[in-house]
mmCIF file of C-alpha atoms in Angstrom:
data_model
loop_
_atom_site.group_PDB
_atom_site.id
_atom_site.type_symbol
_atom_site.label_atom_id
_atom_site.label_comp_id
_atom_site.label_asym_id
_atom_site.label_seq_id
_atom_site.Cartn_x
_atom_site.Cartn_y
_atom_site.Cartn_z
ATOM 1 C CA MET A 1 3.689 9.449 131.539
ATOM 2 C CA ILE A 2 5.594 12.713 132.047
ATOM 3 C CA ARG A 3 3.904 13.266 135.410
ATOM 4 C CA LEU A 4 4.695 9.720 136.525
ATOM 5 C CA THR A 5 8.327 10.092 135.455
ATOM 6 C CA GLY A 6 8.587 13.350 137.399
ATOM 7 C CA VAL A 7 7.284 11.640 140.522
ATOM 8 C CA GLU A 8 9.734 8.761 140.075
ATOM 9 C CA LEU A 9 12.636 11.184 139.579
ATOM 10 C CA ARG A 10 11.811 12.971 142.840
ATOM 11 C CA ARG A 11 11.715 9.621 144.623
ATOM 12 C CA LEU A 12 15.022 8.600 143.057
ATOM 13 C CA VAL A 13 16.801 11.817 144.029
ATOM 14 C CA SER A 14 15.506 11.659 147.602
ATOM 15 C CA ARG A 15 16.809 8.134 148.235
ATOM 16 C CA ARG A 16 19.761 7.785 150.607
ATOM 17 C CA LEU A 17 21.563 5.256 148.413
ATOM 18 C CA THR A 18 21.377 7.652 145.468
ATOM 19 C CA MET A 19 23.073 10.386 147.472
ATOM 20 C CA ILE A 20 25.694 7.939 148.762
ATOM 21 C CA GLY A 21 26.360 6.704 145.231
ATOM 22 C CA VAL A 22 26.792 10.217 143.839
ATOM 23 C CA ALA A 23 29.065 11.159 146.740
ATOM 24 C CA ALA A 24 31.181 8.050 146.083
ATOM 25 C CA VAL A 25 31.512 8.939 142.395
ATOM 26 C CA LEU A 26 32.602 12.468 143.302
ATOM 27 C CA LEU A 27 35.131 11.108 145.783
ATOM 28 C CA ILE A 28 36.617 8.690 143.237
ATOM 29 C CA THR A 29 36.781 11.491 140.664
ATOM 30 C CA GLY A 30 38.773 13.536 143.171
ATOM 31 C CA ILE A 31 41.104 10.568 143.696
ATOM 32 C CA LEU A 32 41.592 10.302 139.917
ATOM 33 C CA LEU A 33 42.581 13.967 139.734
ATOM 34 C CA VAL A 34 45.018 13.475 142.603
ATOM 35 C CA ALA A 35 46.509 10.555 140.663
ATOM 36 C CA VAL A 36 46.844 12.785 137.587
ATOM 37 C CA TRP A 37 48.624 15.415 139.698
ATOM 38 C CA ASN A 38 50.955 12.812 141.197
ATOM 39 C CA ASP A 39 51.744 11.436 137.735
ATOM 40 C CA ALA A 40 52.345 14.879 136.225
ATOM 41 C CA LYS A 41 54.485 16.418 138.947
ATOM 42 C CA PRO A 42 58.184 16.597 137.985
ATOM 43 C CA LEU A 43 61.021 14.744 139.686
ATOM 44 C CA SER A 44 62.832 16.249 142.628
ATOM 45 C CA ALA A 45 66.090 18.105 142.004
ATOM 46 C CA ALA A 46 68.094 15.127 143.310
ATOM 47 C CA ASP A 47 66.293 12.679 140.989
ATOM 48 C CA GLN A 48 66.850 15.013 138.044
ATOM 49 C CA ARG A 49 70.588 15.112 138.773
ATOM 50 C CA ASN A 50 70.682 11.305 138.928
ATOM 51 C CA ALA A 51 68.886 11.110 135.589
ATOM 52 C CA GLN A 52 71.458 13.480 134.062
ATOM 53 C CA VAL A 53 74.336 11.353 135.399
ATOM 54 C CA ASN A 54 72.788 8.146 134.039
ATOM 55 C CA PHE A 55 72.242 9.783 130.643
ATOM 56 C CA GLU A 56 75.858 10.895 130.426
ATOM 57 C CA GLN A 57 77.042 7.379 131.301
ATOM 58 C CA ALA A 58 74.768 5.825 128.667
ATOM 59 C CA GLN A 59 75.988 8.333 126.097
ATOM 60 C CA LYS A 60 79.643 7.404 126.749
ATOM 61 C CA ASP A 61 78.787 3.699 126.509
ATOM 62 C CA TRP A 62 77.032 4.315 123.172
ATOM 63 C CA GLU A 63 80.070 6.102 121.768
ATOM 64 C CA LEU A 64 82.247 3.128 122.682
ATOM 65 C CA ASN A 65 79.932 0.189 121.937
ATOM 66 C CA GLY A 66 77.012 1.445 119.828
ATOM 67 C CA ALA A 67 78.283 -0.014 116.571
ATOM 68 C CA GLN A 68 78.896 -3.402 118.205
ATOM 69 C CA TYR A 69 75.381 -3.444 119.682
ATOM 70 C CA LYS A 70 73.923 -2.982 116.192
ATOM 71 C CA LYS A 71 76.154 -5.693 114.750
ATOM 72 C CA ASP A 72 75.244 -8.177 117.510
ATOM 73 C CA CYS A 73 71.538 -7.520 117.006
ATOM 74 C CA GLU A 74 71.822 -8.063 113.257
ATOM 75 C CA GLU A 75 73.603 -11.399 113.733
ATOM 76 C CA SER A 76 70.971 -12.513 116.268
ATOM 77 C CA TRP A 77 68.182 -11.506 113.883
ATOM 78 C CA LYS A 78 69.662 -13.572 111.053
ATOM 79 C CA THR A 79 69.603 -16.736 113.192
ATOM 80 C CA GLN A 80 65.912 -16.388 114.142
ATOM 81 C CA PRO A 81 63.526 -18.856 112.445
ATOM 82 C CA ASP A 82 60.983 -17.613 109.917
ATOM 83 C CA PRO A 83 58.610 -15.918 110.154
ATOM 84 C CA LYS A 84 60.509 -13.171 111.945
ATOM 85 C CA PRO A 85 59.860 -9.452 112.388
ATOM 86 C CA PRO A 86 61.388 -6.970 109.927
ATOM 87 C CA PHE A 87 64.983 -6.052 110.672
ATOM 88 C CA GLU A 88 64.071 -2.376 111.205
ATOM 89 C CA GLU A 89 61.687 -3.337 114.005
ATOM 90 C CA ALA A 90 63.776 -6.059 115.624
ATOM 91 C CA CYS A 91 66.955 -3.967 115.758
ATOM 92 C CA LYS A 92 65.651 -0.503 116.466
ATOM 93 C CA ILE A 93 68.756 0.525 118.409
ATOM 94 C CA THR A 94 69.338 4.278 118.587
ATOM 95 C CA GLU A 95 71.553 6.691 120.437
ATOM 96 C CA PRO A 96 70.265 7.469 123.979
ATOM 97 C CA THR A 97 68.539 10.807 124.550
ATOM 98 C CA LEU A 98 67.919 12.748 127.744
ATOM 99 C CA ASP A 99 64.138 12.259 127.629
ATOM 100 C CA GLN A 100 64.681 8.491 127.969
ATOM 101 C CA PHE A 101 65.984 9.003 131.492
ATOM 102 C CA GLY A 102 64.017 10.141 134.470
ATOM 103 C CA LYS A 103 60.303 10.743 134.371
ATOM 104 C CA PRO A 104 58.642 11.600 131.040
ATOM 105 C CA GLN A 105 56.294 14.570 130.992
ATOM 106 C CA THR A 106 52.581 13.838 131.059
ATOM 107 C CA LYS A 107 50.812 14.610 127.775
ATOM 108 C CA PHE A 108 47.167 15.616 127.915
ATOM 109 C CA VAL A 109 46.355 14.125 124.492
ATOM 110 C CA GLU A 110 47.613 10.716 125.690
ATOM 111 C CA LEU A 111 46.223 10.872 129.221
ATOM 112 C CA MET A 112 42.657 12.064 128.679
ATOM 113 C CA PRO A 113 41.220 9.317 126.406
ATOM 114 C CA GLU A 114 42.178 6.587 128.894
ATOM 115 C CA LEU A 115 40.957 8.704 131.807
ATOM 116 C CA LEU A 116 37.580 9.089 130.110
ATOM 117 C CA ARG A 117 37.395 5.362 129.409
ATOM 118 C CA GLY A 118 38.064 4.604 133.076
ATOM 119 C CA SER A 119 35.412 7.083 134.168
ATOM 120 C CA SER A 120 32.915 5.459 131.786
ATOM 121 C CA TYR A 121 33.222 2.199 133.752
ATOM 122 C CA LEU A 122 32.757 4.090 137.010
ATOM 123 C CA LEU A 123 29.682 6.001 135.861
ATOM 124 C CA ALA A 124 28.066 2.947 134.236
ATOM 125 C CA PHE A 125 28.542 0.856 137.380
ATOM 126 C CA ALA A 126 27.229 3.618 139.653
ATOM 127 C CA ALA A 127 24.182 4.169 137.429
ATOM 128 C CA PHE A 128 23.471 0.416 137.277
ATOM 129 C CA LEU A 129 23.690 0.118 141.061
ATOM 130 C CA ILE A 130 21.468 3.149 141.688
ATOM 131 C CA GLY A 131 18.911 2.012 139.084
ATOM 132 C CA ALA A 132 18.846 -1.512 140.506
ATOM 133 C CA SER A 133 18.405 -0.304 144.084
ATOM 134 C CA PHE A 134 15.688 2.145 143.025
ATOM 135 C CA VAL A 135 13.510 -0.554 141.444
ATOM 136 C CA GLY A 136 14.613 -3.484 143.595
ATOM 137 C CA ALA A 137 13.681 -1.750 146.846
ATOM 138 C CA GLU A 138 10.024 -1.576 145.804
ATOM 139 C CA PHE A 139 9.864 -5.326 145.231
ATOM 140 C CA SER A 140 11.741 -6.120 148.447
ATOM 141 C CA SER A 141 9.427 -3.926 150.524
ATOM 142 C CA GLY A 142 6.249 -4.801 148.619
ATOM 143 C CA SER A 143 5.459 -1.130 147.915
ATOM 144 C CA ILE A 144 5.143 -1.866 144.204
ATOM 145 C CA SER A 145 1.682 -3.338 144.909
ATOM 146 C CA ASN A 146 0.548 -0.073 146.503
ATOM 147 C CA TRP A 147 1.922 1.882 143.564
ATOM 148 C CA LEU A 148 -0.038 -0.253 141.096
ATOM 149 C CA THR A 149 -3.173 0.442 143.101
ATOM 150 C CA PHE A 150 -2.611 4.137 142.411
ATOM 151 C CA GLU A 151 -1.642 3.579 138.736
ATOM 152 C CA PRO A 152 -2.851 0.155 137.486
ATOM 153 C CA ARG A 153 -1.462 0.588 133.953
ATOM 154 C CA ARG A 154 1.673 -1.449 134.400
ATOM 155 C CA LEU A 155 3.497 -0.488 131.228
ATOM 156 C CA ARG A 156 3.203 3.191 132.118
ATOM 157 C CA VAL A 157 4.621 2.448 135.556
ATOM 158 C CA TYR A 158 7.409 0.350 133.995
ATOM 159 C CA GLY A 159 8.299 3.038 131.464
ATOM 160 C CA SER A 160 8.310 5.834 134.051
ATOM 161 C CA LYS A 161 10.610 3.888 136.372
ATOM 162 C CA LEU A 162 13.108 3.123 133.611
ATOM 163 C CA LEU A 163 13.048 6.717 132.377
ATOM 164 C CA ALA A 164 13.721 7.970 135.892
ATOM 165 C CA ALA A 165 16.559 5.480 136.381
ATOM 166 C CA ALA A 166 18.021 6.462 133.004
ATOM 167 C CA THR A 167 17.786 10.240 133.348
ATOM 168 C CA GLY A 168 18.539 10.525 137.066
ATOM 169 C CA MET A 169 22.293 10.134 136.595
ATOM 170 C CA LEU A 170 22.583 12.247 133.432
ATOM 171 C CA PRO A 171 23.341 15.562 135.215
ATOM 172 C CA VAL A 172 25.816 13.789 137.485
ATOM 173 C CA ALA A 173 27.627 12.247 134.502
ATOM 174 C CA VAL A 174 27.844 15.610 132.712
ATOM 175 C CA VAL A 175 29.244 17.342 135.809
ATOM 176 C CA ILE A 176 31.706 14.542 136.607
ATOM 177 C CA LEU A 177 33.104 14.433 133.073
ATOM 178 C CA GLY A 178 33.315 18.221 132.892
ATOM 179 C CA VAL A 179 35.187 18.418 136.193
ATOM 180 C CA LEU A 180 37.480 15.576 135.149
ATOM 181 C CA MET A 181 38.444 17.144 131.815
ATOM 182 C CA ALA A 182 38.838 20.660 133.190
ATOM 183 C CA GLY A 183 40.783 19.477 136.227
ATOM 184 C CA ALA A 184 43.093 17.210 134.246
ATOM 185 C CA TYR A 185 43.791 19.950 131.695
ATOM 186 C CA ALA A 186 44.621 22.489 134.423
ATOM 187 C CA ILE A 187 46.975 20.040 136.149
ATOM 188 C CA VAL A 188 48.762 18.985 132.958
ATOM 189 C CA ALA A 189 48.983 22.597 131.733
ATOM 190 C CA SER A 190 50.916 23.554 134.872
ATOM 191 C CA MET A 191 53.238 20.526 135.048
ATOM 192 C CA GLY A 192 53.025 18.620 131.758
ATOM 193 C CA ILE A 193 52.416 19.084 128.044
ATOM 194 C CA THR A 194 49.145 20.307 126.525
ATOM 195 C CA ALA A 195 50.633 21.045 123.105
ATOM 196 C CA GLY A 196 48.775 19.252 120.336
ATOM 197 C CA THR A 197 45.362 19.636 121.961
ATOM 198 C CA THR A 198 43.762 20.766 118.716
ATOM 199 C CA GLY A 199 40.125 21.350 117.911
ATOM 200 C CA LYS A 200 39.910 17.806 116.552
ATOM 201 C CA VAL A 201 41.266 16.415 119.833
ATOM 202 C CA TRP A 202 38.688 18.374 121.814
ATOM 203 C CA GLY A 203 35.993 17.181 119.422
ATOM 204 C CA ASP A 204 37.032 13.543 119.916
ATOM 205 C CA LEU A 205 37.066 13.992 123.700
ATOM 206 C CA ALA A 206 33.632 15.620 123.607
ATOM 207 C CA GLY A 207 32.347 12.698 121.515
ATOM 208 C CA THR A 208 33.735 10.193 124.019
ATOM 209 C CA ALA A 209 32.168 12.129 126.892
ATOM 210 C CA GLY A 210 28.821 12.267 125.097
ATOM 211 C CA ARG A 211 28.821 8.525 124.477
ATOM 212 C CA THR A 212 29.739 7.973 128.123
ATOM 213 C CA VAL A 213 26.778 10.084 129.255
ATOM 214 C CA LEU A 214 24.419 8.086 127.029
ATOM 215 C CA MET A 215 25.850 4.788 128.269
ATOM 216 C CA THR A 216 25.364 5.983 131.854
ATOM 217 C CA ALA A 217 21.666 6.468 131.147
ATOM 218 C CA VAL A 218 21.406 3.020 129.539
ATOM 219 C CA ALA A 219 23.194 1.408 132.498
ATOM 220 C CA GLY A 220 20.744 3.041 134.920
ATOM 221 C CA ALA A 221 17.775 1.691 132.974
ATOM 222 C CA LEU A 222 19.310 -1.789 132.758
ATOM 223 C CA GLY A 223 19.859 -1.785 136.503
ATOM 224 C CA GLY A 224 16.140 -1.255 136.886
ATOM 225 C CA VAL A 225 15.363 -4.049 134.411
ATOM 226 C CA PHE A 226 17.616 -6.557 136.192
ATOM 227 C CA ALA A 227 16.148 -5.662 139.585
ATOM 228 C CA LEU A 228 12.624 -6.051 138.221
ATOM 229 C CA LEU A 229 13.393 -9.457 136.710
ATOM 230 C CA LEU A 230 15.152 -10.742 139.845
ATOM 231 C CA ARG A 231 13.035 -8.793 142.399
ATOM 232 C CA HIS A 232 16.039 -7.826 144.491
ATOM 233 C CA THR A 233 18.880 -5.296 144.278
ATOM 234 C CA ALA A 234 21.564 -7.679 145.517
ATOM 235 C CA ALA A 235 20.503 -10.356 143.023
ATOM 236 C CA ALA A 236 20.699 -7.883 140.128
ATOM 237 C CA VAL A 237 24.155 -6.674 141.125
ATOM 238 C CA GLY A 238 25.300 -10.246 141.828
ATOM 239 C CA VAL A 239 24.266 -11.499 138.391
ATOM 240 C CA ALA A 240 25.990 -8.574 136.663
ATOM 241 C CA MET A 241 29.202 -8.975 138.677
ATOM 242 C CA GLY A 242 29.132 -12.754 138.238
ATOM 243 C CA TYR A 243 28.942 -12.343 134.466
ATOM 244 C CA LEU A 244 31.823 -9.871 134.413
ATOM 245 C CA VAL A 245 34.048 -12.003 136.637
ATOM 246 C CA LEU A 246 33.284 -15.467 135.237
ATOM 247 C CA VAL A 247 32.397 -14.921 131.577
ATOM 248 C CA GLU A 248 34.436 -11.806 130.779
ATOM 249 C CA GLY A 249 37.293 -12.311 133.221
ATOM 250 C CA VAL A 250 37.826 -16.068 133.415
ATOM 251 C CA PHE A 251 36.355 -17.672 130.314
ATOM 252 C CA GLY A 252 36.918 -14.617 128.136
ATOM 253 C CA SER A 253 40.677 -15.149 128.256
ATOM 254 C CA PHE A 254 40.199 -18.660 126.788
ATOM 255 C CA LEU A 255 37.420 -17.870 124.319
ATOM 256 C CA VAL A 256 39.688 -15.872 122.016
ATOM 257 C CA LYS A 257 37.485 -16.153 118.939
ATOM 258 C CA ALA A 258 34.429 -15.129 120.966
ATOM 259 C CA GLN A 259 35.932 -11.776 121.998
ATOM 260 C CA PRO A 260 33.817 -9.715 119.534
ATOM 261 C CA TRP A 261 30.710 -11.041 121.302
ATOM 262 C CA LEU A 262 31.708 -10.094 124.836
ATOM 263 C CA VAL A 263 30.038 -7.103 126.459
ATOM 264 C CA LYS A 264 33.178 -5.300 127.624
ATOM 265 C CA LEU A 265 34.825 -5.214 124.203
ATOM 266 C CA ASN A 266 31.637 -3.879 122.604
ATOM 267 C CA PHE A 267 31.344 -1.360 125.451
ATOM 268 C CA ASP A 268 34.874 -0.167 124.618
ATOM 269 C CA ALA A 269 34.035 -0.036 120.898
ATOM 270 C CA TRP A 270 31.123 2.273 121.718
ATOM 271 C CA ILE A 271 33.027 4.515 124.130
ATOM 272 C CA LYS A 272 36.268 4.762 122.126
ATOM 273 C CA HIS A 273 34.606 4.756 118.668
ATOM 274 C CA ASP A 274 36.433 1.544 117.613
ATOM 275 C CA THR A 275 38.673 -0.591 119.776
ATOM 276 C CA THR A 276 41.326 -3.234 119.239
ATOM 277 C CA TYR A 277 41.968 -6.717 120.560
ATOM 278 C CA TYR A 278 44.530 -9.452 119.942
ATOM 279 C CA VAL A 279 44.276 -13.040 118.751
ATOM 280 C CA GLU A 280 47.033 -15.656 118.642
ATOM 281 C CA ASN A 281 48.047 -16.986 115.239
ATOM 282 C CA CYS A 282 50.022 -20.199 115.813
ATOM 283 C CA LYS A 283 51.625 -22.413 113.171
ATOM 284 C CA SER A 284 54.422 -24.896 112.685
ATOM 285 C CA THR A 285 57.765 -23.779 111.263
ATOM 286 C CA PRO A 286 59.761 -25.657 108.579
ATOM 287 C CA ASP A 287 62.353 -26.752 111.149
ATOM 288 C CA GLY A 288 59.710 -28.523 113.246
ATOM 289 C CA GLY A 289 59.149 -25.733 115.732
ATOM 290 C CA TYR A 290 55.932 -24.028 116.723
ATOM 291 C CA PHE A 291 55.546 -20.259 116.475
ATOM 292 C CA CYS A 292 52.761 -18.016 117.797
ATOM 293 C CA ASP A 293 52.253 -14.426 116.791
ATOM 294 C CA SER A 294 49.758 -11.888 118.184
ATOM 295 C CA ILE A 295 47.594 -10.259 115.534
ATOM 296 C CA GLU A 296 45.854 -6.989 116.308
ATOM 297 C CA LYS A 297 42.245 -6.760 115.152
ATOM 298 C CA THR A 298 39.719 -3.949 115.238
ATOM 299 C CA LEU A 299 36.176 -4.118 116.593
ATOM 300 C CA SER A 300 34.258 -1.357 114.865
ATOM 301 C CA PHE A 301 32.062 1.279 116.437
ATOM 302 C CA GLU A 302 29.166 0.069 114.283
ATOM 303 C CA HIS A 303 29.506 -3.475 115.643
ATOM 304 C CA GLY A 304 29.388 -2.119 119.193
ATOM 305 C CA VAL A 305 26.302 -0.016 118.422
ATOM 306 C CA TRP A 306 24.351 -2.917 116.924
ATOM 307 C CA TYR A 307 25.448 -5.386 119.598
ATOM 308 C CA LEU A 308 24.621 -3.143 122.556
ATOM 309 C CA GLY A 309 21.495 -1.714 120.935
ATOM 310 C CA ILE A 310 19.952 -5.115 120.250
ATOM 311 C CA ALA A 311 20.887 -6.399 123.717
ATOM 312 C CA VAL A 312 19.319 -3.362 125.433
ATOM 313 C CA VAL A 313 16.112 -3.554 123.378
ATOM 314 C CA LEU A 314 15.717 -7.279 124.120
ATOM 315 C CA LEU A 315 16.293 -6.833 127.852
ATOM 316 C CA VAL A 316 13.886 -3.890 128.102
ATOM 317 C CA ALA A 317 11.249 -5.829 126.127
ATOM 318 C CA LEU A 318 11.746 -8.868 128.369
ATOM 319 C CA GLY A 319 11.345 -6.710 131.451
ATOM 320 C CA ALA A 320 8.153 -5.157 130.061
ATOM 321 C CA THR A 321 6.684 -8.591 129.264
ATOM 322 C CA VAL A 322 7.498 -10.004 132.693
ATOM 323 C CA PHE A 323 6.226 -6.954 134.586
ATOM 324 C CA HIS A 324 3.024 -6.857 132.516
ATOM 325 C CA ARG A 325 2.156 -10.538 133.097
ATOM 326 C CA ARG A 326 3.790 -11.637 136.350
ATOM 327 C CA ASP A 327 1.989 -11.720 139.670
ATOM 328 C CA ILE A 328 3.440 -8.935 141.831
ATOM 329 C CA SER A 329 2.448 -10.361 145.216
#
């Protein structure tokens, strides 16, 4: 099994599409770092002067009208139908400060978690595509029959291909995430704020990166499973994209109560170690009106682990059953 996996890994690395995919991931990572630099760079001297002028004008207006603004907000709040937000939240009117004008400084502790989440989508998609093309090409060309002549034990062949698809992108994911974190920190350190990046923050970021690496491996293996089941790379990618667009994108916005059972939300729960989503709570008011309020709910990390784990095991088992019994020709 180890020897077969080694052979499959060499074949995977030597494929043109694999090299193109890795190059594309590196290019997009570079674009992300450029976006971080563009977001972190300070305003020009002219823009900073305009921000100062606007702040001084707002400060004068507050001195003249601040008390009236608070009074108007309180009167408006009293006329709102129940249920209504607490007064402290509805009328959170404070004196203007300079940091409210112009461009706020980029904070590493706020930027990096979302940057890692975005890169997790990129790496998972790239691994799925590379894994699907790796396995799908053998069915499209018919070379899988020749391979089974060399090694007739199908489950060993199946396992070695999935292991190669899973592990082939692991070094790439580690390098990409390392470059992304180091590059973003260097950029923000020179033009933004890195204060507050404690050991706990680094530990959380490392945990997110580790889960992303593992998910990259799983996505590569699933790409191989889909290609094996559908016997074509394009079909595997098409089914995956169709699900994301139709089920997650279109119907997911209507199936509010089904959100905990959608793949993307469970993916986020795994990557972020818990995630949140919103549901609408609508009810009639005593005066005959109709009021809807958004309620934030949490999807736990454990739910994501069980959901994704069971789905992966079932798909891999289905792929093994089909490959073991189906006629290859």
